[in-house]
PDB file of C-alpha atoms in Angstrom:
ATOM      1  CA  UNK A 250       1.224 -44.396   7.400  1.00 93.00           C
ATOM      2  CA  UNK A 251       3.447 -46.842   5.557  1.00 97.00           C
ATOM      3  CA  UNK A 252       6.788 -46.345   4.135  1.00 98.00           C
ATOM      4  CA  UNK A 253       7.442 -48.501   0.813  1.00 98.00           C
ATOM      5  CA  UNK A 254      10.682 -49.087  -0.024  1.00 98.00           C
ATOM      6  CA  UNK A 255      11.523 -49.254  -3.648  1.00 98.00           C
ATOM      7  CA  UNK A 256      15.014 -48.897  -4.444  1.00 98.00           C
ATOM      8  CA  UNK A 257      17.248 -49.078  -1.295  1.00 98.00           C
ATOM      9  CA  UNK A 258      20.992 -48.849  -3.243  1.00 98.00           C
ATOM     10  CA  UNK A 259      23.620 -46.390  -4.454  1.00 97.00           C
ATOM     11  CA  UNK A 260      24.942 -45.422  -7.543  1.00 94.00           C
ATOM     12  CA  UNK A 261      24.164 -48.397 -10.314  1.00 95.00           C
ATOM     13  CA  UNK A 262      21.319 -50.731 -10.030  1.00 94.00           C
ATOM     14  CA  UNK A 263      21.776 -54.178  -8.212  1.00 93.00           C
ATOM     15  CA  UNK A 264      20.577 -57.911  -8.374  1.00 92.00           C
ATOM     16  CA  UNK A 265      19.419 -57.454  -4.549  1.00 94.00           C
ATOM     17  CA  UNK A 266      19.211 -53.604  -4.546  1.00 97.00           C
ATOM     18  CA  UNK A 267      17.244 -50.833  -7.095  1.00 98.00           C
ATOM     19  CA  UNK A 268      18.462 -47.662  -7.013  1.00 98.00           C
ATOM     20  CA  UNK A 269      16.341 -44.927  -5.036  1.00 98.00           C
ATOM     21  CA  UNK A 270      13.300 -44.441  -4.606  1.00 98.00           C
ATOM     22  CA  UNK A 271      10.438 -44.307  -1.217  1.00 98.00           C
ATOM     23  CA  UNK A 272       6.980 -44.436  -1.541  1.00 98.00           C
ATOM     24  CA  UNK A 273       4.501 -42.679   1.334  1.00 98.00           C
ATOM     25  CA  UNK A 274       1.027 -43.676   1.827  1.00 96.00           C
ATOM     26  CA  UNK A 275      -1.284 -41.770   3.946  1.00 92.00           C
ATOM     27  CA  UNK A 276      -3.720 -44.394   4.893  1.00 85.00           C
ATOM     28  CA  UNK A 277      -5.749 -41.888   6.631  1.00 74.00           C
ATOM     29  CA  UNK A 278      -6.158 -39.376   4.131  1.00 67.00           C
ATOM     30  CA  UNK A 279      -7.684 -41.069   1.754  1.00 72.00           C
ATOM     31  CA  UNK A 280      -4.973 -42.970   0.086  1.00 77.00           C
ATOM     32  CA  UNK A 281      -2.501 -40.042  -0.728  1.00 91.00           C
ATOM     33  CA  UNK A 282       0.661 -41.404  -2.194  1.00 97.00           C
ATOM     34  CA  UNK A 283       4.235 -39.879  -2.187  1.00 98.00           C
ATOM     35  CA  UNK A 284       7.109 -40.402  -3.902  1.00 98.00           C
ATOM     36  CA  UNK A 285      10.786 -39.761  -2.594  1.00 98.00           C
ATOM     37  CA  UNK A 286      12.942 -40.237  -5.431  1.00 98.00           C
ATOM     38  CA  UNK A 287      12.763 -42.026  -8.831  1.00 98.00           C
ATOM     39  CA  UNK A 288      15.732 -43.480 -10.151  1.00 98.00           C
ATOM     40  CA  UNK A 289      16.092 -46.171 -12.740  1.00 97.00           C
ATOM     41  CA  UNK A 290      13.130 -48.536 -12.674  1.00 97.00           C
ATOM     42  CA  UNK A 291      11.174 -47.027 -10.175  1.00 98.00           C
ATOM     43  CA  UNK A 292       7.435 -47.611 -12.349  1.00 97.00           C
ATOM     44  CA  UNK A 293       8.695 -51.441 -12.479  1.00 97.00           C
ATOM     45  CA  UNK A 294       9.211 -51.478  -8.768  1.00 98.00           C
ATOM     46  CA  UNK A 295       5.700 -50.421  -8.474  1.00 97.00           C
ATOM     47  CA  UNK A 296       3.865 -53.133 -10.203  1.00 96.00           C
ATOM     48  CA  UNK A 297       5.742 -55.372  -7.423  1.00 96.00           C
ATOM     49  CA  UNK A 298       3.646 -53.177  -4.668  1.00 96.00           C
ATOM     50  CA  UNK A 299       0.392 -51.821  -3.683  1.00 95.00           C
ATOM     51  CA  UNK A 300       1.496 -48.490  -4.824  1.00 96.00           C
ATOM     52  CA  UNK A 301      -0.490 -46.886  -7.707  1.00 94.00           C
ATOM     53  CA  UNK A 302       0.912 -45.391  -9.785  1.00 96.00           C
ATOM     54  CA  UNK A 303      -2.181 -43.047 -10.909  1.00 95.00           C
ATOM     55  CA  UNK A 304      -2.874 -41.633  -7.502  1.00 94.00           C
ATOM     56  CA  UNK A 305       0.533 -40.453  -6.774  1.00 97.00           C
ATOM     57  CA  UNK A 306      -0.207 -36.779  -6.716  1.00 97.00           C
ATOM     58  CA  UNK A 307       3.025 -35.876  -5.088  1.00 98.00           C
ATOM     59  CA  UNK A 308       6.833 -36.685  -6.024  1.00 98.00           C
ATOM     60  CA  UNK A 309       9.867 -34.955  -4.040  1.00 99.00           C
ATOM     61  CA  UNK A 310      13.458 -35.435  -5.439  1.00 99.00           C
ATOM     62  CA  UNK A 311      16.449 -35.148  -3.179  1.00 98.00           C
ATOM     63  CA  UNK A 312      18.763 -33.967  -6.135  1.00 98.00           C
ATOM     64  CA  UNK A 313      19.782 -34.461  -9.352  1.00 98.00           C
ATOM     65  CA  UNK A 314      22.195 -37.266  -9.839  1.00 98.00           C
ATOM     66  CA  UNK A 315      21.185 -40.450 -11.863  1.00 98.00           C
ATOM     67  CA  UNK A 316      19.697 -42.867  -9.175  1.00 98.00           C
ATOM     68  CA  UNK A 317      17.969 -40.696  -7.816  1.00 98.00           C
ATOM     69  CA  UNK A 318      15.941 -38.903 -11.110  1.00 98.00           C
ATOM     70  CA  UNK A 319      16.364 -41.285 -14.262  1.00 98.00           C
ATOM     71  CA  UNK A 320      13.563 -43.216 -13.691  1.00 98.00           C
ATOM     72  CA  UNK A 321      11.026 -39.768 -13.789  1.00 98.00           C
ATOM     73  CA  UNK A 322      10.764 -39.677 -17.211  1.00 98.00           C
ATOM     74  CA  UNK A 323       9.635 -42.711 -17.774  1.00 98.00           C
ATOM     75  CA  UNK A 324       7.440 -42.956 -14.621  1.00 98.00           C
ATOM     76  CA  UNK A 325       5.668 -39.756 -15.585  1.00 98.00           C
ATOM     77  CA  UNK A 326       4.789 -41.344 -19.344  1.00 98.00           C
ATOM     78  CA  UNK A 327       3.485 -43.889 -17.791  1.00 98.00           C
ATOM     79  CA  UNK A 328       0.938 -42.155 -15.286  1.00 98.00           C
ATOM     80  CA  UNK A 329      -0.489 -40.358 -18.187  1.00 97.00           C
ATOM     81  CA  UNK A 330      -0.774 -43.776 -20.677  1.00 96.00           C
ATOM     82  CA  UNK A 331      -2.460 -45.654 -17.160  1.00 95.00           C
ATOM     83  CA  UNK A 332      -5.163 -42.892 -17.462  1.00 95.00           C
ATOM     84  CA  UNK A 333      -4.569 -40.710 -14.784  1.00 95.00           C
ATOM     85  CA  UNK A 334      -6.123 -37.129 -15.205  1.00 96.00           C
ATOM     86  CA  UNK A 335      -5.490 -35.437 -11.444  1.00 96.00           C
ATOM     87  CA  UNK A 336      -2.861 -32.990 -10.832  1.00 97.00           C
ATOM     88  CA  UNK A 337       0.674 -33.964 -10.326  1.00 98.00           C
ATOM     89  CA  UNK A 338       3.522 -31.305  -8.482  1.00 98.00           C
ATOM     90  CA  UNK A 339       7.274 -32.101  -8.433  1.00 98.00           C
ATOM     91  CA  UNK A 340       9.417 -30.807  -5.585  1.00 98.00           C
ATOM     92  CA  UNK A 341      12.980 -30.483  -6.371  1.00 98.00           C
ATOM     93  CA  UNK A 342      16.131 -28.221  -6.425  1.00 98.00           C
ATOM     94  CA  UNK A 343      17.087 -25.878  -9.424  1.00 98.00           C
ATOM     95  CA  UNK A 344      17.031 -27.810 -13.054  1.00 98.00           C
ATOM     96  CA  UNK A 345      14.534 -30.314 -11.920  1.00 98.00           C
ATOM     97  CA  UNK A 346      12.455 -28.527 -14.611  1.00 98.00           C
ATOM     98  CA  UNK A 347      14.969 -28.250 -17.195  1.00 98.00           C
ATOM     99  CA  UNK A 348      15.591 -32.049 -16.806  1.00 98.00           C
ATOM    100  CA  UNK A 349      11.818 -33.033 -16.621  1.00 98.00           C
ATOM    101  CA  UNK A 350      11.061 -30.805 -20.087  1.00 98.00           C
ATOM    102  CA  UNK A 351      13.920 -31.731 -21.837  1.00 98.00           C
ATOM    103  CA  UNK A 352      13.219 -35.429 -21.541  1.00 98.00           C
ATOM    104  CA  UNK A 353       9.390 -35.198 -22.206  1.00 98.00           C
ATOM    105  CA  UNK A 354      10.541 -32.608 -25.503  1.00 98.00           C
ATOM    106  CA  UNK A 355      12.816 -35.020 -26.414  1.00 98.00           C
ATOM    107  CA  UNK A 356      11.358 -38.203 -26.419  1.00 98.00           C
ATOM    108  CA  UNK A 357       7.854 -36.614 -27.421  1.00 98.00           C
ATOM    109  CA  UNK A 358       5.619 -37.670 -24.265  1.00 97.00           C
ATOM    110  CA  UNK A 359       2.313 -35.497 -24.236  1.00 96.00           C
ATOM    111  CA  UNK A 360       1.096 -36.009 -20.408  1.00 98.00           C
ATOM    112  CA  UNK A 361      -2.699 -35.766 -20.295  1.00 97.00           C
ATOM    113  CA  UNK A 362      -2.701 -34.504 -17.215  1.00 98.00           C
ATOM    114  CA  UNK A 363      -1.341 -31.250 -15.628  1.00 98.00           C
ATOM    115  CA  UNK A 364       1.565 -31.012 -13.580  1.00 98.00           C
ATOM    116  CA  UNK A 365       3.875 -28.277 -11.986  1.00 98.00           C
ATOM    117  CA  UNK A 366       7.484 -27.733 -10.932  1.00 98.00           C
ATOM    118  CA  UNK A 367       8.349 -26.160  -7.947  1.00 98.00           C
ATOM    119  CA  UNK A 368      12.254 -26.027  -7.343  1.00 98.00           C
ATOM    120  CA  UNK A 369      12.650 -25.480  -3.547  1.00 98.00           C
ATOM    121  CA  UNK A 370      14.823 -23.954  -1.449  1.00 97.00           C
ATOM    122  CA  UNK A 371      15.306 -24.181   2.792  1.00 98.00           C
ATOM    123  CA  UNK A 372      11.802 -23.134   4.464  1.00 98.00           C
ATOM    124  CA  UNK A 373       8.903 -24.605   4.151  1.00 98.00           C
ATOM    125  CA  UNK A 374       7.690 -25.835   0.800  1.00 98.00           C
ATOM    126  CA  UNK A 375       4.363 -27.269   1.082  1.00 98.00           C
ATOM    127  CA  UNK A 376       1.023 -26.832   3.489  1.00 97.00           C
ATOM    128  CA  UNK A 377      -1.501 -29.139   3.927  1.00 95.00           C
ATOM    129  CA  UNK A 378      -4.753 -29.825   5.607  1.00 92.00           C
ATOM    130  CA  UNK A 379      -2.955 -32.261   7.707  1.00 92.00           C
ATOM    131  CA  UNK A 380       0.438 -31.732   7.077  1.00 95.00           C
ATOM    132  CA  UNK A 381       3.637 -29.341   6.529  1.00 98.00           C
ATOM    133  CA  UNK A 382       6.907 -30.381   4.556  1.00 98.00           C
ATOM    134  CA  UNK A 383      10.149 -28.582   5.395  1.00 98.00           C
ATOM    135  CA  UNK A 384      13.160 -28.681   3.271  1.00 98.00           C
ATOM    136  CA  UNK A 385      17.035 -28.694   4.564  1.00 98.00           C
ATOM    137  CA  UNK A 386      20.006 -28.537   2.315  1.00 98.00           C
ATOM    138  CA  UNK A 387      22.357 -30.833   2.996  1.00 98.00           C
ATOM    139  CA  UNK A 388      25.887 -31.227   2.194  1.00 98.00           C
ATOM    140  CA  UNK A 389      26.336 -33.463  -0.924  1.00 98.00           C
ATOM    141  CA  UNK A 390      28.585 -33.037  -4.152  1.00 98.00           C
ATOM    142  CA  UNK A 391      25.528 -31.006  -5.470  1.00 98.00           C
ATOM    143  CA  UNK A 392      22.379 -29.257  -4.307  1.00 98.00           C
ATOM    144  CA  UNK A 393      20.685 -32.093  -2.375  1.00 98.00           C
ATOM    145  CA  UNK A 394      17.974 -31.654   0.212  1.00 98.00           C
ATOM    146  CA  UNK A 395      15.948 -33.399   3.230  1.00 98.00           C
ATOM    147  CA  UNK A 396      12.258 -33.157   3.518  1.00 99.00           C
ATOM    148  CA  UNK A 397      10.815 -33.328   6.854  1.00 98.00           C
ATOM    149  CA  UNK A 398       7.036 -33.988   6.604  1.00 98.00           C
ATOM    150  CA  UNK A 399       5.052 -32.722  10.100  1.00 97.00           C
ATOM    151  CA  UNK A 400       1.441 -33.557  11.044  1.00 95.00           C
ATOM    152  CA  UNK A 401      -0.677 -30.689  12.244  1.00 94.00           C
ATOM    153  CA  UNK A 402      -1.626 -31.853  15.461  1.00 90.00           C
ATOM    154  CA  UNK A 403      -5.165 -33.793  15.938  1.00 83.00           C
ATOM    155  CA  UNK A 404      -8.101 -33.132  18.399  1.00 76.00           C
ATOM    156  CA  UNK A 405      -8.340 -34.731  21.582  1.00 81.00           C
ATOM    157  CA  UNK A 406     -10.864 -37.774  21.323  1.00 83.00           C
ATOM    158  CA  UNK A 407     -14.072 -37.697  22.317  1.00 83.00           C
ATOM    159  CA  UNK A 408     -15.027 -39.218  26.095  1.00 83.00           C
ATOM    160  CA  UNK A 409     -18.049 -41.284  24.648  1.00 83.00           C
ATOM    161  CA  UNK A 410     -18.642 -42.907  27.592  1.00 82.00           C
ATOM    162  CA  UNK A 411     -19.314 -39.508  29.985  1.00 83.00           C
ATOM    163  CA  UNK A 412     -21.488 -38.814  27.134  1.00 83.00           C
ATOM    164  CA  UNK A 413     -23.320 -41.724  27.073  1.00 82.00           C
ATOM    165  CA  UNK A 414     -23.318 -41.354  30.696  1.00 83.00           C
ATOM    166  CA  UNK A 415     -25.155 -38.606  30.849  1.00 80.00           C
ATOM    167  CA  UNK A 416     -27.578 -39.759  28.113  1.00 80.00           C
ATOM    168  CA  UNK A 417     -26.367 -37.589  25.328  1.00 83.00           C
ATOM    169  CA  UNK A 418     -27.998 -39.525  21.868  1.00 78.00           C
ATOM    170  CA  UNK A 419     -25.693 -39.752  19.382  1.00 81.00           C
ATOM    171  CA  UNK A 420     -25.354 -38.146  16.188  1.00 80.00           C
ATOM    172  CA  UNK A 421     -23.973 -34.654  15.278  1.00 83.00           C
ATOM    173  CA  UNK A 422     -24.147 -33.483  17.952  1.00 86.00           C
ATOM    174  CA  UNK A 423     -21.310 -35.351  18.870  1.00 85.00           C
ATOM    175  CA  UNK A 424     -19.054 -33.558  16.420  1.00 83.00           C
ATOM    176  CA  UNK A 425     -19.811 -30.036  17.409  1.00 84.00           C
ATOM    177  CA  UNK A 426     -19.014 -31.055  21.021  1.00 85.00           C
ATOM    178  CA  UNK A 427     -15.702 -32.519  19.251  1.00 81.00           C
ATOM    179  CA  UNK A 428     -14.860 -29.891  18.233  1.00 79.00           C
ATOM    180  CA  UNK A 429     -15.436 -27.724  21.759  1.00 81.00           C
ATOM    181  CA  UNK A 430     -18.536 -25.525  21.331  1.00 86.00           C
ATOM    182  CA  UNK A 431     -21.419 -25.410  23.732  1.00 88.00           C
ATOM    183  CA  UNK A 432     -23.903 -27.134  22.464  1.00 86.00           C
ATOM    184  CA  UNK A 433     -27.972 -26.817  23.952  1.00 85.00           C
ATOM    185  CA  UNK A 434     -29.766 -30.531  24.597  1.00 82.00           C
ATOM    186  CA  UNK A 435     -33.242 -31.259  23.764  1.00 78.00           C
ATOM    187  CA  UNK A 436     -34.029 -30.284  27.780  1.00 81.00           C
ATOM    188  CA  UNK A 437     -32.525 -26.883  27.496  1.00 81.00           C
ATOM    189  CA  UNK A 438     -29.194 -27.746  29.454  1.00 83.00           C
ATOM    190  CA  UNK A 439     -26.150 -26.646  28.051  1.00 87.00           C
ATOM    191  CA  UNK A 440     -22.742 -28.962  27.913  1.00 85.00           C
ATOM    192  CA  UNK A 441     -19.638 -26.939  27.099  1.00 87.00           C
ATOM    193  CA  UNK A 442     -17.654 -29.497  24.652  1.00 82.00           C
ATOM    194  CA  UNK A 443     -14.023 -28.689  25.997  1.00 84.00           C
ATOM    195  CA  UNK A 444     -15.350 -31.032  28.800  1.00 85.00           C
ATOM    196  CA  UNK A 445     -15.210 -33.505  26.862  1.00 84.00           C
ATOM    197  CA  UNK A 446     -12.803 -33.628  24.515  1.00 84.00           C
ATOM    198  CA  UNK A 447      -9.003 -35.133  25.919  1.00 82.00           C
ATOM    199  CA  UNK A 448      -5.497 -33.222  25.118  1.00 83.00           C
ATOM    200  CA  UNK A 449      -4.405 -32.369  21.185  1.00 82.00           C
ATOM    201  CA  UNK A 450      -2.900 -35.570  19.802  1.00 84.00           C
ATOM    202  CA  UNK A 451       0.484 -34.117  19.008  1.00 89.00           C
ATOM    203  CA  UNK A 452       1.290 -34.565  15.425  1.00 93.00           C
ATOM    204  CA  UNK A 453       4.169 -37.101  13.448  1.00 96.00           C
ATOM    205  CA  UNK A 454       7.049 -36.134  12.732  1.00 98.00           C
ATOM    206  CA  UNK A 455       9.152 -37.867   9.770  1.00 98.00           C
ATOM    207  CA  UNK A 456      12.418 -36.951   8.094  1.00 98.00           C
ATOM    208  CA  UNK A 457      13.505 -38.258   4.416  1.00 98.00           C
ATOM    209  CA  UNK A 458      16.931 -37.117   3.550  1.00 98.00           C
ATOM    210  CA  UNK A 459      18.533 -37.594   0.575  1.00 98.00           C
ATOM    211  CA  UNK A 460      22.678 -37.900  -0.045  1.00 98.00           C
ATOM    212  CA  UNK A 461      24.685 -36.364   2.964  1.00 98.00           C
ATOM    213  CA  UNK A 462      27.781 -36.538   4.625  1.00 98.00           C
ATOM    214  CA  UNK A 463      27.269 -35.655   8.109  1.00 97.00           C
ATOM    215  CA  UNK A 464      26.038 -32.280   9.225  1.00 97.00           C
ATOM    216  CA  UNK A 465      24.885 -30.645  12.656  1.00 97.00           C
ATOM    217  CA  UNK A 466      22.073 -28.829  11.301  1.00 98.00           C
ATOM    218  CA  UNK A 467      20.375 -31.756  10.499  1.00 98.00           C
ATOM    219  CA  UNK A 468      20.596 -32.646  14.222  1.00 98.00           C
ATOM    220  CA  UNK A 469      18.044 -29.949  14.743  1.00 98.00           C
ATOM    221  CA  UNK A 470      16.210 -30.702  12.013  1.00 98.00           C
ATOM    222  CA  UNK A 471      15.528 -34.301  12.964  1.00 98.00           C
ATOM    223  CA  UNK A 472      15.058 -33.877  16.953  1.00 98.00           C
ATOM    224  CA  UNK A 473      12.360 -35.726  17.913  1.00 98.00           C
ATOM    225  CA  UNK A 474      11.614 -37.335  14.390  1.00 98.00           C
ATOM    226  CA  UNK A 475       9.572 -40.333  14.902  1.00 98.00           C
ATOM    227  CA  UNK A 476      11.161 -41.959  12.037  1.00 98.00           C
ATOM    228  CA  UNK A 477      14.005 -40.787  10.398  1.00 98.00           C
ATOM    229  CA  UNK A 478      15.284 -42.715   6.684  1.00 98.00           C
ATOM    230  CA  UNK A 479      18.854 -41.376   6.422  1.00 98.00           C
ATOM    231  CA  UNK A 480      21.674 -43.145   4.161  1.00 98.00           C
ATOM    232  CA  UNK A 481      24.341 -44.928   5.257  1.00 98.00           C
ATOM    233  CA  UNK A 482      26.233 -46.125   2.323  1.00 98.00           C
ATOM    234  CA  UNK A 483      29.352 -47.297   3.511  1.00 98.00           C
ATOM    235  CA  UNK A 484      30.572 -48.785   6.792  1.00 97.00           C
ATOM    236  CA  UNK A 485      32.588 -47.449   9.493  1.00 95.00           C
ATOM    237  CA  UNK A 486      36.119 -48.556   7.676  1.00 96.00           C
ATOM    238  CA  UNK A 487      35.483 -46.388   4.277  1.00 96.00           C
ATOM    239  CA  UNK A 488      34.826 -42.983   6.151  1.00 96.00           C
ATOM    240  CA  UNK A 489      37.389 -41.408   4.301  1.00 96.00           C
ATOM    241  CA  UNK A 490      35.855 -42.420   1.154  1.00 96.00           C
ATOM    242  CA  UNK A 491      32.268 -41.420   2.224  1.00 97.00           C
ATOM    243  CA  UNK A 492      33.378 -37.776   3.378  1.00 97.00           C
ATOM    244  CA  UNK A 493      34.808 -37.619  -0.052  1.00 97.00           C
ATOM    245  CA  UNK A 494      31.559 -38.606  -2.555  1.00 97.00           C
ATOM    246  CA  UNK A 495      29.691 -36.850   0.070  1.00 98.00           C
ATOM    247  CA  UNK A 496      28.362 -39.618   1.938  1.00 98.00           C
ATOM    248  CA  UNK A 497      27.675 -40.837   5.129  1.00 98.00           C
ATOM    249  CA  UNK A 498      28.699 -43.873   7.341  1.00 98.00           C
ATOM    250  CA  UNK A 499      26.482 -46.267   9.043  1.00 98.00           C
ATOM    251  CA  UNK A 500      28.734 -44.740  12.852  1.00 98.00           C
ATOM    252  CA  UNK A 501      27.644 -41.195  11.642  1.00 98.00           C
ATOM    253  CA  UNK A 502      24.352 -41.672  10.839  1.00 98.00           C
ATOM    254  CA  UNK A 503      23.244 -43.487  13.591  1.00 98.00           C
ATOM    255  CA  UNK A 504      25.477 -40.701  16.005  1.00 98.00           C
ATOM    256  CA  UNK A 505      23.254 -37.718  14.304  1.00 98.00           C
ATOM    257  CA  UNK A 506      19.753 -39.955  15.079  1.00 98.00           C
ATOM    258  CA  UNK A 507      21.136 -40.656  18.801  1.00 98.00           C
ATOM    259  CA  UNK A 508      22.070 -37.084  18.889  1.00 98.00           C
ATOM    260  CA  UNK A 509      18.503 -35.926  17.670  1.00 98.00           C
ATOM    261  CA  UNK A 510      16.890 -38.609  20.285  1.00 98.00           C
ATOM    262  CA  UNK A 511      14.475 -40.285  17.034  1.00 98.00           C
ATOM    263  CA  UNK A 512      12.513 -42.510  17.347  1.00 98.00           C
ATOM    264  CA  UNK A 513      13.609 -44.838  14.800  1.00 98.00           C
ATOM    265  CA  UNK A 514      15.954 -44.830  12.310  1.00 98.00           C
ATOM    266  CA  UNK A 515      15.699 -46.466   8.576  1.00 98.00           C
ATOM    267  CA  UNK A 516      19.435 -46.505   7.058  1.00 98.00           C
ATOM    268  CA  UNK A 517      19.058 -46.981   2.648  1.00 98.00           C
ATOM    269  CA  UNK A 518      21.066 -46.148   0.266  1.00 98.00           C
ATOM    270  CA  UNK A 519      23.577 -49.010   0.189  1.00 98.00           C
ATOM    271  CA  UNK A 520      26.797 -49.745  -1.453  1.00 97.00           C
ATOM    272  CA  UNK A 521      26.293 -53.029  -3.285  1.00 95.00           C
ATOM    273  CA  UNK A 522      30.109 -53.514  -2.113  1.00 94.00           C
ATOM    274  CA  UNK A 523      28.134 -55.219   1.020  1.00 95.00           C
ATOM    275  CA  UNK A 524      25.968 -57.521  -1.135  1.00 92.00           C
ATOM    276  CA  UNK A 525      25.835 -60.595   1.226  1.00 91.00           C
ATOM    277  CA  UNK A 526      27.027 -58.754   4.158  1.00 92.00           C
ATOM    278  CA  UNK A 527      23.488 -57.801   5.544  1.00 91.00           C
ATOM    279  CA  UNK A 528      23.958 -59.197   8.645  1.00 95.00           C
ATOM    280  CA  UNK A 529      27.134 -57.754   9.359  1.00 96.00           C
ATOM    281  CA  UNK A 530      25.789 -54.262   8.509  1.00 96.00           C
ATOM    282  CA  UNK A 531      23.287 -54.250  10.768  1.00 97.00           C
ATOM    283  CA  UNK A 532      24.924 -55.186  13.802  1.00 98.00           C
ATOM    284  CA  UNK A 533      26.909 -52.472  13.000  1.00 98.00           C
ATOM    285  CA  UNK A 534      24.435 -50.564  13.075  1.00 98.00           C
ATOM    286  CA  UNK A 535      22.605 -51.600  16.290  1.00 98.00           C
ATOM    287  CA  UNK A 536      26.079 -51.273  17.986  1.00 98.00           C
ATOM    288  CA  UNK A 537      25.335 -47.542  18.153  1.00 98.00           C
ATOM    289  CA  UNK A 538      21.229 -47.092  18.031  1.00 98.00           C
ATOM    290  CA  UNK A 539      19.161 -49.975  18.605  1.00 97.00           C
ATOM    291  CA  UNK A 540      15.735 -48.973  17.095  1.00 98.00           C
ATOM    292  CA  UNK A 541      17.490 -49.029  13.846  1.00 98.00           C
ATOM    293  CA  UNK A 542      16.702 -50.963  10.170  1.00 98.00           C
ATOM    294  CA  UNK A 543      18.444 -51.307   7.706  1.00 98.00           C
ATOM    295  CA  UNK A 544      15.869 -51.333   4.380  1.00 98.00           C
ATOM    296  CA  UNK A 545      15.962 -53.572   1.265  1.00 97.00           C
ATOM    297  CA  UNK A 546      13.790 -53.391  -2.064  1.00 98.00           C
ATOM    298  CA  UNK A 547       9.880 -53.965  -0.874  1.00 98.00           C
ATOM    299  CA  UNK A 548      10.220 -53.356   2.660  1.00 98.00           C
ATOM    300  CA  UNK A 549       7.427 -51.886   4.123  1.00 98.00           C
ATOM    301  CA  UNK A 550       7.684 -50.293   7.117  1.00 98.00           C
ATOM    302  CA  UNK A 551       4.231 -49.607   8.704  1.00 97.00           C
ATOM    303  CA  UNK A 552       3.331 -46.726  11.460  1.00 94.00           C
ATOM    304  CA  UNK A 553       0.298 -46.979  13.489  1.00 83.00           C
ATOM    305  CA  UNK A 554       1.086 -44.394  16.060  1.00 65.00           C
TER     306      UNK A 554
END
């Protein structure tokens, strides 16, 4: 799994910081590419990664405000003139629709391939094969939500060597024992695949919020998140100022992953105020969690396990 990070700023674009916008890709399932976000610019952030943008099939907005949904118009244009044909769906809260038709009325884009709306609430919001997405309100000067995105958990692997041990050829009959029947050999003997197989891998757990001062139910929400992207757009000093645009601090945001016990923690969503003050900002931060990073524009962050 690897987290791209597009835009990594508040409010107004930036020389060193794009406004928001996260790209997931599912390496093992075949590619699948999220979005989290599209604010200004987004599509030109993408020609700068390995992000395509024709096999997104997925795009989740935290909420309405500018940076986080001006650059959807624009991005969804250009999917259609790139050629794409498969299925888009948009997760969002109430007059994500309204926006999305208004702009493609407006400006007379014909997409040439389908796509769907879905304007969530708390719950869950999407099932997968391999995955289920949550969605948590949070507490923003709108309707603003996190997405928590859970694996299902995985079959134990296969002890090929006991196998091989016991002279077991392979080929697929190696997948039914996988996946735990009891499975007859050429000699008539019977070997009951549970026997075989190791414990469940236990699922990922991963937990994109969007704008948020901070709030205990996302404490619960989070626990035990093996990564966690939260923002922290102002420093300790302006807490006043971030409880009042609805924001959080880098102290509070690394307090609710500490509380939680993640993983690791990804602070975005940064003031430009602290352009050139990158250093500073994270040693604030790992004064208080010290798995923490803080993103910038084309960071990719990359999970293996």
């Amino acid at each position: 799994m690897e987290f791209h990070f597009l835009g990594t700023g508040s409010g107004v674009p930036a020389i060193e910081r794009n406004v928001s916008a996260l790209a997931l890709r599912f390496l093992q399932q075949k590619g699948t590419q999220w979005l989290f976000d599209c604010g200004e610019a987004t599509q030109h952030q993408l020609l700068h990664s390995p992000i395509t943008l024709t096999k997104i099939d997925r795009i989740f907005i935290t909420h309405l405000h500018g940076d986080h949904i001006f650059g959807l118009p624009g991005l969804l244009g250009s999917r259609s003139f790139q050629g794409a044909r498969s299925p888009l769906t948009i997760y969002g809260p109430k007059g994500l629709e309204t926006f999305i038709d208004a702009s493609l009325t407006v400006s007379r884009t014909h997409l040439r391939y389908p796509y769907k709306v879905i304007e969530v609430e708390e719950g869950l919001v999407l099932e997968t094969e391999d995955v289920l997405v949550y969605a948590l309100e949070l507490e923003h000067v709108m309707p603003c939500f996190a997405f928590k995105i859970t694996e299902k958990d995985k079959p134990g692997k296969l002890d090929m060597g006991r196998l091989q041990s016991l002279n077991i050829p392979k080929g697929p009959i190696y997948q039914r024992i996988k996946e735990g029947k009891t499975v007859e050999l050429e000699d008539g003997s019977k070997v009951n695949g549970k026997d075989f197989v190791g414990p469940p891998q236990k699922g990922r757990m991963i937990v994109i919020a969007g704008d948020t001062r901070p709030i205990k139910k996302m404490v619960d929400f989070s626990r035990g998140a093996t990564v966690l992207v939260h923002e922290a757009t102002f420093r300790g000093d302006k807490q006043e100022h971030a409880a009042q645009f609805g924001h959080s601090t880098i102290e509070e945001a690394t307090a609710l992953a500490k509380e939680a016990q993640v993983k690791t923690l990804i602070l975005t969503h940064i003031s430009s105020r602290y352009s050139g003050e990158e250093e500073e900002f994270e040693l604030e931060a790992k004064h208080y969690f010290s798995n923490v990073h803080i993103a910038h524009d084309m960071m990719v962050y990359k999970l293996s396990t």
